[in-house]
Amino acid sequence: MAFRLFGMLANFTTSNTNSKFKDQIDTSFIQIVLHLFDSNQQVVKACKSALCRLGASMDNQALSEYLYDKLNSDSEVVDCNKFMNELSTIVIGGYPGKADIFIQRCIGFFTAQWPELRSAAALFSGHMLHNLDEDMRETINKDQIGDAFTQLMKDSDSSVRADAARSICLLYCY
């Protein structure tokens, strides 16, 4: 499985390849996080394993410890809403310059084929937006985000609409 193999690559990085690998982690991070809530349990298990391994390569001790603590058990079900809130706070604190990029990547999943990914993307982007400080909120394209959430509220899946509504409720500070 691709996610599991990607996580295993963290064991084989060298000083020459580490920066390139970190770029790949940045690019794939949102996708792997969202797939933690995939309907296929093998995908969920692979993403948990990958994030536990990749956390150590992300130069953020708090993130590494959080991912390991929350995802190390294959049997434990992760509460999506709680996880996304806690994770967004750690991600924003550790990578403030990447918050907008991560939000945009989440919004890209609003049109994913699978409702579980659309729901997870709505929750993560909602929590990311909610947990930004005032200065960071000024840099966000509010019209684009509003349009994206409006489209998500028209989704054919009721659980996606519910998670979009939960996320919209978090945007009161805008």
Coordinates of N, CA and C in Angstrom, one line a residue:
M1 N 0.8 -1.2 0.0 CA 0.0 0.0 0.0 C 0.9 1.2 0.0
A2 N 0.5 2.2 -0.8 CA 1.4 3.4 -1.0 C 1.6 4.2 0.3
F3 N 0.6 4.4 1.1 CA 0.8 5.1 2.3 C 1.8 4.5 3.3
R4 N 1.7 3.2 3.4 CA 2.6 2.4 4.3 C 4.0 2.5 3.7
L5 N 4.2 2.4 2.4 CA 5.5 2.5 1.9 C 6.1 3.9 2.0
F6 N 5.3 4.9 1.9 CA 5.8 6.2 2.0 C 6.2 6.5 3.5
G7 N 5.5 6.0 4.4 CA 5.9 6.1 5.8 C 7.2 5.3 6.1
M8 N 7.4 4.2 5.5 CA 8.6 3.4 5.6 C 9.9 4.1 5.1
L9 N 9.7 5.0 4.1 CA 10.8 5.7 3.5 C 11.5 6.6 4.5
A10 N 10.8 7.0 5.6 CA 11.3 7.8 6.6 C 12.5 7.1 7.3
N11 N 12.6 5.8 7.2 CA 13.7 5.1 7.8 C 14.9 5.1 7.0
F12 N 14.8 5.5 5.7 CA 15.9 5.4 4.8 C 16.4 6.8 4.3
T13 N 16.0 7.9 4.9 CA 16.5 9.2 4.5 C 17.9 9.4 5.0
T14 N 18.7 10.1 4.3 CA 20.0 10.5 4.7 C 20.1 12.1 4.7
S15 N 21.2 12.6 5.1 CA 21.3 14.1 5.1 C 21.2 14.7 3.7
N16 N 21.5 13.9 2.7 CA 21.4 14.4 1.3 C 20.0 14.3 0.8
T17 N 19.2 13.4 1.3 CA 17.8 13.2 0.8 C 16.7 13.8 1.8
N18 N 17.1 14.2 3.0 CA 16.2 14.6 4.0 C 15.3 15.8 3.6
S19 N 15.9 16.8 3.0 CA 15.1 18.0 2.6 C 14.1 17.7 1.5
K20 N 14.5 16.9 0.6 CA 13.6 16.5 -0.5 C 12.4 15.6 0.1
F21 N 12.8 14.8 1.0 CA 11.8 13.9 1.6 C 10.8 14.8 2.4
K22 N 11.3 15.8 3.1 CA 10.4 16.7 3.9 C 9.4 17.4 3.0
D23 N 9.9 17.8 1.8 CA 9.0 18.4 0.8 C 7.9 17.5 0.4
Q24 N 8.3 16.2 0.2 CA 7.2 15.2 -0.1 C 6.2 15.0 1.0
I25 N 6.7 15.1 2.2 CA 5.8 15.0 3.4 C 4.9 16.1 3.4
D26 N 5.4 17.3 3.2 CA 4.5 18.5 3.2 C 3.4 18.4 2.1
T27 N 3.8 17.9 1.0 CA 2.9 17.7 -0.1 C 1.8 16.7 0.2
S28 N 2.2 15.6 0.9 CA 1.3 14.5 1.1 C 0.6 14.5 2.4
F29 N 1.0 15.4 3.3 CA 0.5 15.4 4.7 C -1.0 15.4 4.8
I30 N -1.6 16.4 4.1 CA -3.1 16.5 4.2 C -3.8 15.3 3.7
Q31 N -3.3 14.8 2.6 CA -3.9 13.6 2.0 C -3.9 12.4 3.0
I32 N -2.8 12.2 3.6 CA -2.6 11.1 4.5 C -3.5 11.3 5.8
V33 N -3.6 12.5 6.3 CA -4.4 12.8 7.4 C -5.9 12.6 7.1
L34 N -6.3 13.0 5.9 CA -7.7 12.8 5.6 C -8.1 11.4 5.4
H35 N -7.1 10.6 4.9 CA -7.4 9.2 4.7 C -7.4 8.4 6.0
L36 N -7.1 9.0 7.1 CA -7.3 8.4 8.4 C -8.8 8.1 8.6
F37 N -9.7 8.7 7.9 CA -11.1 8.5 8.0 C -11.7 7.9 6.8
D38 N -10.9 7.2 6.1 CA -11.4 6.4 4.9 C -12.3 5.3 5.4
S39 N -13.2 4.8 4.5 CA -14.1 3.7 4.9 C -13.3 2.4 4.8
N40 N -12.2 2.3 4.1 CA -11.4 1.1 4.0 C -10.5 1.0 5.2
Q41 N -10.6 0.1 6.1 CA -9.8 0.0 7.3 C -8.4 -0.3 7.1
Q42 N -8.1 -1.0 5.9 CA -6.7 -1.2 5.6 C -6.0 0.1 5.2
V43 N -6.7 1.0 4.6 CA -6.2 2.4 4.3 C -5.9 3.2 5.6
V44 N -6.9 3.1 6.5 CA -6.8 3.8 7.8 C -5.6 3.3 8.5
K45 N -5.4 2.0 8.6 CA -4.3 1.4 9.3 C -2.9 1.8 8.6
A46 N -2.9 1.9 7.3 CA -1.7 2.3 6.6 C -1.4 3.8 6.9
C47 N -2.4 4.6 6.9 CA -2.2 6.0 7.2 C -1.7 6.3 8.6
K48 N -2.3 5.5 9.6 CA -1.9 5.6 11.0 C -0.4 5.3 11.1
S49 N 0.0 4.2 10.5 CA 1.4 3.8 10.5 C 2.3 4.8 9.8
A50 N 1.9 5.3 8.7 CA 2.7 6.3 7.9 C 2.9 7.6 8.8
L51 N 1.8 8.1 9.3 CA 1.9 9.3 10.1 C 2.8 9.1 11.4
C52 N 2.7 8.0 12.0 CA 3.5 7.7 13.2 C 5.0 7.8 12.8
R53 N 5.3 7.2 11.6 CA 6.7 7.2 11.2 C 7.1 8.5 10.6
L54 N 6.3 9.2 9.9 CA 6.6 10.5 9.3 C 6.7 11.6 10.3
G55 N 6.0 11.5 11.4 CA 6.0 12.6 12.4 C 7.4 12.9 12.8
A56 N 8.3 11.9 13.0 CA 9.7 12.2 13.4 C 10.5 12.9 12.4
S57 N 10.1 12.9 11.1 CA 10.8 13.6 10.1 C 10.3 15.0 9.8
M58 N 9.3 15.5 10.6 CA 8.7 16.8 10.3 C 9.3 17.9 11.2
D59 N 10.3 17.7 11.9 CA 11.0 18.7 12.7 C 10.0 19.5 13.6
N60 N 9.1 18.7 14.2 CA 8.2 19.4 15.1 C 7.9 18.3 16.2
Q61 N 8.5 18.4 17.3 CA 8.4 17.5 18.4 C 7.0 17.3 18.9
A62 N 6.2 18.4 19.0 CA 4.9 18.3 19.5 C 4.0 17.5 18.5
L63 N 4.2 17.8 17.2 CA 3.4 17.0 16.2 C 3.8 15.6 16.2
S64 N 5.1 15.3 16.3 CA 5.5 13.9 16.3 C 4.9 13.1 17.5
E65 N 5.0 13.7 18.6 CA 4.5 13.1 19.8 C 2.9 12.9 19.8
Y66 N 2.3 13.9 19.2 CA 0.8 13.9 19.1 C 0.4 12.7 18.2
L67 N 1.0 12.7 17.0 CA 0.7 11.7 16.0 C 0.9 10.3 16.6
Y68 N 2.1 10.1 17.3 CA 2.4 8.8 17.8 C 1.4 8.4 18.9
D69 N 1.1 9.4 19.8 CA 0.2 9.1 20.9 C -1.2 8.8 20.4
K70 N -1.7 9.5 19.4 CA -3.1 9.3 18.9 C -3.3 8.2 17.9
L71 N -2.2 7.8 17.2 CA -2.3 6.9 16.1 C -1.6 5.6 16.2
N72 N -0.9 5.4 17.3 CA 0.0 4.2 17.4 C -0.8 2.9 17.6
S73 N -2.1 3.0 18.0 CA -2.9 1.8 18.2 C -3.8 1.6 17.0
D74 N -3.6 0.4 16.4 CA -4.5 0.1 15.3 C -5.9 -0.1 15.6
S75 N -6.2 -0.5 16.9 CA -7.5 -0.8 17.3 C -8.3 0.4 17.7
E76 N -7.7 1.4 18.1 CA -8.4 2.6 18.6 C -8.9 3.4 17.5
V77 N -10.2 3.7 17.6 CA -10.9 4.6 16.6 C -10.6 6.0 16.9
V78 N -10.3 6.8 15.9 CA -9.9 8.2 16.1 C -11.2 9.1 16.0
D79 N -11.5 9.9 16.9 CA -12.6 10.9 16.8 C -12.2 12.0 15.9
C80 N -12.8 12.0 14.7 CA -12.4 12.9 13.6 C -12.5 14.4 14.1
N81 N -13.6 14.8 14.7 CA -13.7 16.2 15.0 C -12.7 16.6 16.1
K82 N -12.5 15.8 17.1 CA -11.5 16.2 18.2 C -10.1 16.1 17.6
F83 N -9.8 15.1 16.8 CA -8.5 14.9 16.3 C -8.1 16.1 15.4
M84 N -9.1 16.5 14.5 CA -8.8 17.6 13.6 C -8.6 19.0 14.4
N85 N -9.3 19.2 15.4 CA -9.2 20.4 16.2 C -7.8 20.4 16.8
E86 N -7.4 19.3 17.5 CA -6.1 19.3 18.2 C -5.0 19.3 17.2
L87 N -5.1 18.6 16.1 CA -4.0 18.6 15.1 C -3.9 20.0 14.4
S88 N -5.0 20.6 14.2 CA -4.9 21.9 13.5 C -4.1 22.9 14.4
T89 N -4.4 22.9 15.7 CA -3.6 23.8 16.6 C -2.1 23.5 16.6
I90 N -1.8 22.3 16.6 CA -0.3 21.9 16.5 C 0.3 22.3 15.2
V91 N -0.4 22.0 14.1 CA 0.1 22.3 12.8 C 0.3 23.9 12.6
I92 N -0.7 24.6 13.0 CA -0.6 26.1 12.9 C 0.5 26.6 13.8
G93 N 0.7 26.1 15.0 CA 1.8 26.5 15.8 C 3.1 26.2 15.3
G94 N 3.2 25.0 14.7 CA 4.5 24.5 14.2 C 4.9 25.0 12.8
Y95 N 3.8 25.3 12.0 CA 4.1 25.7 10.6 C 3.1 26.9 10.2
P96 N 3.3 28.0 10.9 CA 2.3 29.1 10.6 C 2.4 29.6 9.1
G97 N 3.5 29.5 8.5 CA 3.6 29.9 7.1 C 2.9 29.0 6.1
K98 N 2.6 27.8 6.6 CA 2.0 26.8 5.7 C 0.5 26.6 5.9
A99 N -0.1 27.3 6.9 CA -1.5 27.1 7.2 C -2.4 27.3 6.0
D100 N -2.2 28.4 5.3 CA -3.0 28.7 4.1 C -2.9 27.6 3.0
I101 N -1.7 27.1 2.8 CA -1.5 26.0 1.9 C -2.2 24.7 2.3
F102 N -2.1 24.4 3.6 CA -2.8 23.2 4.1 C -4.3 23.4 4.0
I103 N -4.8 24.6 4.2 CA -6.3 24.8 4.1 C -6.7 24.7 2.6
Q104 N -5.9 25.2 1.7 CA -6.2 25.1 0.3 C -6.2 23.6 -0.1
R105 N -5.3 22.8 0.4 CA -5.2 21.4 0.1 C -6.4 20.7 0.6
C106 N -6.9 21.1 1.8 CA -8.1 20.5 2.3 C -9.3 20.8 1.4
I107 N -9.4 22.1 1.0 CA -10.5 22.5 0.1 C -10.5 21.7 -1.2
G108 N -9.3 21.4 -1.7 CA -9.2 20.5 -2.9 C -9.9 19.2 -2.7
F109 N -10.1 18.7 -1.5 CA -10.7 17.4 -1.2 C -12.2 17.6 -1.0
F110 N -12.8 18.8 -1.1 CA -14.2 19.0 -1.0 C -14.9 18.3 -2.2
T111 N -14.3 18.0 -3.2 CA -14.9 17.4 -4.4 C -14.4 16.0 -4.6
A112 N -13.8 15.4 -3.5 CA -13.3 14.0 -3.6 C -14.5 13.1 -3.9
Q113 N -14.2 11.9 -4.4 CA -15.2 10.9 -4.8 C -15.8 10.3 -3.5
W114 N -15.1 10.2 -2.4 CA -15.5 9.5 -1.2 C -16.0 10.5 -0.2
P115 N -17.2 10.3 0.3 CA -17.8 11.2 1.3 C -17.0 11.3 2.6
E116 N -16.3 10.3 3.0 CA -15.5 10.3 4.2 C -14.4 11.3 4.1
L117 N -13.8 11.4 2.9 CA -12.7 12.4 2.7 C -13.3 13.8 2.6
R118 N -14.5 14.0 2.0 CA -15.1 15.3 2.0 C -15.4 15.8 3.4
S119 N -15.9 14.9 4.2 CA -16.2 15.2 5.6 C -15.0 15.6 6.4
A120 N -14.0 14.8 6.3 CA -12.7 15.0 7.0 C -12.1 16.3 6.5
A121 N -12.1 16.6 5.2 CA -11.6 17.9 4.7 C -12.3 19.1 5.2
A122 N -13.7 18.9 5.3 CA -14.5 20.0 5.9 C -14.1 20.3 7.3
L123 N -14.0 19.3 8.1 CA -13.6 19.4 9.5 C -12.2 20.0 9.7
F124 N -11.3 19.4 9.0 CA -9.9 19.9 9.2 C -9.8 21.4 8.7
S125 N -10.3 21.7 7.6 CA -10.2 23.1 7.1 C -11.0 24.0 8.1
G126 N -12.1 23.6 8.6 CA -12.9 24.4 9.5 C -12.1 24.7 10.8
H127 N -11.5 23.6 11.3 CA -10.7 23.8 12.5 C -9.4 24.6 12.3
M128 N -8.8 24.4 11.1 CA -7.6 25.2 10.8 C -8.0 26.7 10.7
L129 N -9.1 27.0 10.0 CA -9.5 28.4 9.9 C -9.9 29.0 11.3
H130 N -10.6 28.2 12.1 CA -11.0 28.7 13.4 C -9.8 28.9 14.3
N131 N -8.7 28.1 14.2 CA -7.6 28.3 15.1 C -6.5 29.2 14.7
L132 N -6.7 29.9 13.5 CA -5.8 30.9 13.1 C -5.9 32.1 14.0
D133 N -4.8 32.8 14.2 CA -4.8 34.1 14.9 C -5.4 35.2 14.0
E134 N -5.6 36.4 14.5 CA -6.2 37.4 13.8 C -5.4 37.9 12.6
D135 N -4.1 37.9 12.8 CA -3.2 38.3 11.6 C -3.2 37.3 10.5
M136 N -3.3 36.1 10.9 CA -3.3 35.0 9.8 C -4.6 35.0 9.1
R137 N -5.7 35.3 9.8 CA -7.0 35.3 9.2 C -7.1 36.4 8.1
E138 N -6.3 37.4 8.2 CA -6.3 38.5 7.2 C -5.8 38.0 5.9
T139 N -5.0 37.0 5.9 CA -4.3 36.5 4.7 C -5.1 35.5 3.9
I140 N -6.3 35.1 4.5 CA -7.1 34.0 4.0 C -8.1 34.6 3.0
N141 N -8.3 33.9 1.8 CA -9.3 34.3 0.8 C -10.6 33.9 1.3
K142 N -11.3 34.7 2.0 CA -12.6 34.4 2.6 C -13.7 34.1 1.6
D143 N -13.7 34.8 0.4 CA -14.7 34.5 -0.6 C -14.6 33.1 -1.2
Q144 N -13.3 32.7 -1.4 CA -13.1 31.4 -2.0 C -13.5 30.3 -1.0
I145 N -13.2 30.5 0.3 CA -13.6 29.6 1.3 C -15.1 29.5 1.5
G146 N -15.7 30.7 1.5 CA -17.2 30.7 1.6 C -17.8 30.0 0.5
D147 N -17.3 30.2 -0.8 CA -17.9 29.5 -1.9 C -17.7 28.0 -1.8
A148 N -16.5 27.6 -1.3 CA -16.3 26.1 -1.2 C -17.2 25.5 -0.2
F149 N -17.4 26.1 1.0 CA -18.3 25.6 2.0 C -19.7 25.6 1.5
T150 N -20.1 26.6 0.8 CA -21.5 26.7 0.2 C -21.7 25.5 -0.7
Q151 N -20.8 25.2 -1.6 CA -20.9 24.0 -2.4 C -21.0 22.7 -1.6
L152 N -20.2 22.7 -0.6 CA -20.2 21.5 0.3 C -21.6 21.3 1.0
M153 N -22.2 22.4 1.3 CA -23.5 22.3 1.9 C -24.6 21.7 0.9
K154 N -24.3 21.7 -0.3 CA -25.2 21.1 -1.3 C -24.8 19.6 -1.7
D155 N -23.9 19.1 -0.9 CA -23.4 17.7 -1.2 C -24.6 16.7 -1.1
S156 N -24.5 15.7 -1.8 CA -25.6 14.6 -1.8 C -25.6 13.8 -0.6
D157 N -24.5 13.8 0.1 CA -24.3 13.0 1.4 C -24.6 13.8 2.6
S158 N -25.6 13.3 3.4 CA -26.0 14.1 4.6 C -24.9 14.2 5.6
S159 N -24.0 13.2 5.8 CA -22.9 13.4 6.7 C -21.9 14.4 6.3
V160 N -21.7 14.6 5.0 CA -20.8 15.6 4.5 C -21.5 17.0 4.8
R161 N -22.7 17.1 4.5 CA -23.4 18.4 4.8 C -23.4 18.7 6.3
A162 N -23.5 17.7 7.2 CA -23.5 17.9 8.6 C -22.1 18.4 9.0
D163 N -21.0 17.8 8.5 CA -19.7 18.2 8.9 C -19.3 19.6 8.3
A164 N -19.9 19.9 7.1 CA -19.7 21.2 6.6 C -20.4 22.2 7.5
A165 N -21.6 21.9 8.0 CA -22.3 22.8 8.8 C -21.5 23.0 10.2
R166 N -21.0 21.9 10.7 CA -20.1 22.0 11.9 C -19.0 23.0 11.7
S167 N -18.3 22.8 10.5 CA -17.2 23.7 10.2 C -17.6 25.1 10.0
I168 N -18.7 25.3 9.4 CA -19.1 26.7 9.1 C -19.4 27.4 10.5
C169 N -19.9 26.6 11.4 CA -20.2 27.2 12.8 C -18.9 27.7 13.4
L170 N -17.7 27.1 13.1 CA -16.5 27.5 13.6 C -15.9 28.8 13.1
L171 N -16.6 29.3 12.0 CA -16.1 30.4 11.3 C -16.7 31.7 11.8
Y172 N -17.4 31.7 12.9 CA -18.0 32.9 13.5 C -17.0 34.1 13.7
C173 N -15.8 33.8 13.8 CA -14.8 34.8 14.1 C -14.4 35.6 12.8
Y174 N -14.9 35.2 11.7 CA -14.6 35.9 10.4 C -15.7 36.9 10.2

